[in-house]
XYZ file of C-alpha atoms in Angstrom:
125
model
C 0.000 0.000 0.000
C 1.029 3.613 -0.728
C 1.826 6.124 1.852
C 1.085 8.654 -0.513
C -2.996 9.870 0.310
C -5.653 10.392 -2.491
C -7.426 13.374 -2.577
C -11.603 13.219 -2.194
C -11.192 14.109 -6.047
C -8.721 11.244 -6.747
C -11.229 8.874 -4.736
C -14.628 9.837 -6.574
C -12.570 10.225 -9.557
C -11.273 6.102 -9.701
C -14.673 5.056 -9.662
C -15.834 6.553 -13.157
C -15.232 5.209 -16.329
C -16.313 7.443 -19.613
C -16.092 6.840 -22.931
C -13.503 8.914 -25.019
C -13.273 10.769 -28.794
C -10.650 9.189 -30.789
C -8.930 5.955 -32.092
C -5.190 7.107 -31.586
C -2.681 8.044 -28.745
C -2.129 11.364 -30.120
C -5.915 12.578 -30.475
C -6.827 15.016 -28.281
C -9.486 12.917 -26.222
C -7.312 10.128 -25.976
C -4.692 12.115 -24.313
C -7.284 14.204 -22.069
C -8.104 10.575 -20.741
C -4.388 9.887 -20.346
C -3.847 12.374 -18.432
C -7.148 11.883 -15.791
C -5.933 7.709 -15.306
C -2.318 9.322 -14.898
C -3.498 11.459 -12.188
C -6.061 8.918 -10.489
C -9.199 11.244 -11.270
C -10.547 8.431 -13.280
C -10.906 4.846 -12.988
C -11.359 3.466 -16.545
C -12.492 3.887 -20.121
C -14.852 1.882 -22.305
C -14.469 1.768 -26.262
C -17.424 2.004 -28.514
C -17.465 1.229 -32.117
C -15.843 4.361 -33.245
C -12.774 3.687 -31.104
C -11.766 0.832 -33.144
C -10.348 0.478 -36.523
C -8.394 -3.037 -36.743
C -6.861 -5.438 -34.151
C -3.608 -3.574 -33.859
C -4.773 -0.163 -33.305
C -7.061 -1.423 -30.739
C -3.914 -2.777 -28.851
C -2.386 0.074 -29.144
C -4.747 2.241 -27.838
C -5.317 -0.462 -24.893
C -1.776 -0.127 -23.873
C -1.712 3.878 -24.453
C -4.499 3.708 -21.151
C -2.750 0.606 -19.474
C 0.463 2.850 -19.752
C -0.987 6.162 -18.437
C -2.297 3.682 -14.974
C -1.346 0.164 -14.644
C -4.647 -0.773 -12.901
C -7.116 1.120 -15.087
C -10.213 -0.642 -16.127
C -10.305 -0.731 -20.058
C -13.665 -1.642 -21.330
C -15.064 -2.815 -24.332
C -19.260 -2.554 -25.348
C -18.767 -6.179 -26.639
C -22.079 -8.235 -26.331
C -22.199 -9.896 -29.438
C -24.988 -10.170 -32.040
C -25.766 -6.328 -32.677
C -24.046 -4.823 -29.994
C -20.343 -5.895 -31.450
C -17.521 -3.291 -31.713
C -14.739 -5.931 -32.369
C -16.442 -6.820 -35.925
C -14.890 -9.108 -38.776
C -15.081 -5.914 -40.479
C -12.521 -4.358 -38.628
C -10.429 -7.423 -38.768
C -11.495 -8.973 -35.592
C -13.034 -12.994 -35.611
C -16.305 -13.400 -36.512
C -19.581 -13.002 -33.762
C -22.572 -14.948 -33.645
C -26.016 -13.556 -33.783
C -28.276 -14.126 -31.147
C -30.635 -16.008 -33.229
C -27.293 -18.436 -34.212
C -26.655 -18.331 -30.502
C -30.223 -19.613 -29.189
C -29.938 -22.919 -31.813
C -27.096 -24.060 -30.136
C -26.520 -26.097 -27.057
C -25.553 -25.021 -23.392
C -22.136 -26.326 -24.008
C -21.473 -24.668 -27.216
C -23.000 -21.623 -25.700
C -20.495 -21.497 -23.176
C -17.562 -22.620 -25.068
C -18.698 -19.180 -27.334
C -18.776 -17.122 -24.552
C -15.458 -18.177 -23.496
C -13.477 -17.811 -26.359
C -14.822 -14.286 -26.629
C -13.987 -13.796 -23.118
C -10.531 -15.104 -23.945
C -10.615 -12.841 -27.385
C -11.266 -9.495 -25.146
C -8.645 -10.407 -22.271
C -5.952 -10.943 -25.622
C -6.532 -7.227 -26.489
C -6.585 -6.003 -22.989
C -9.864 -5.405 -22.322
């Protein structure tokens, strides 16, 4: 534990995550974020769609936040079916639909739902 004390700000502040403007370290939202996690007045980020343009950006971007505070929580709106950010358009693997995902069985379900699990922990979400 750190002898150094957070302020009230620095307390509230690690327990908000926000979503961001950008897709690169040098945008100006991107580094506005930086700068909060840096400083403890925020406790994590969440991408959306228009945070991600391919596979290696997306790292890149991950470790840009991981870099600015080891222990931020980096985010991803990542359901699958509609609600998919990391799309085989952008380079990433392929999701189901939820009408694909109700056909199959409680094992395959969960073997899905693992290996995106696993997917989002590779890019450091």
């Amino acid at each position: 534990m750190s002898n150094t004390a957070l302020s009230l700000e620095q307390i509230v502040g690690s327990t908000i995550w926000c979503g961001f403007h950008g897709t690169d370290p040098n945008d100006p939202g991107v580094a506005a974020v930086c700068s909060l996690l840096a400083d403890n007045k925020l406790g994590g980020v969440i991408f959306y769609g228009y945070n991600i343009t391919t596979p290696v950006q997306t790292r890149k971007l991950v470790e840009c936040f991981k870099q600015a505070r080891y222990d931020a929580v980096i985010s991803v709106d990542q359901e699958g079916g509609k609600v998919s950010r990391l799309t085989e358009a952008k380079g990433f693997r392929p999701s189901k639909s939820l009408n694909e995902i109700a056909k199959l069985s409680d094992q395959e379900i969960s073997a899905y739902y693992e290996s995106m699990a696993a997917e989002l922990a590779d890019y450091g979400f």
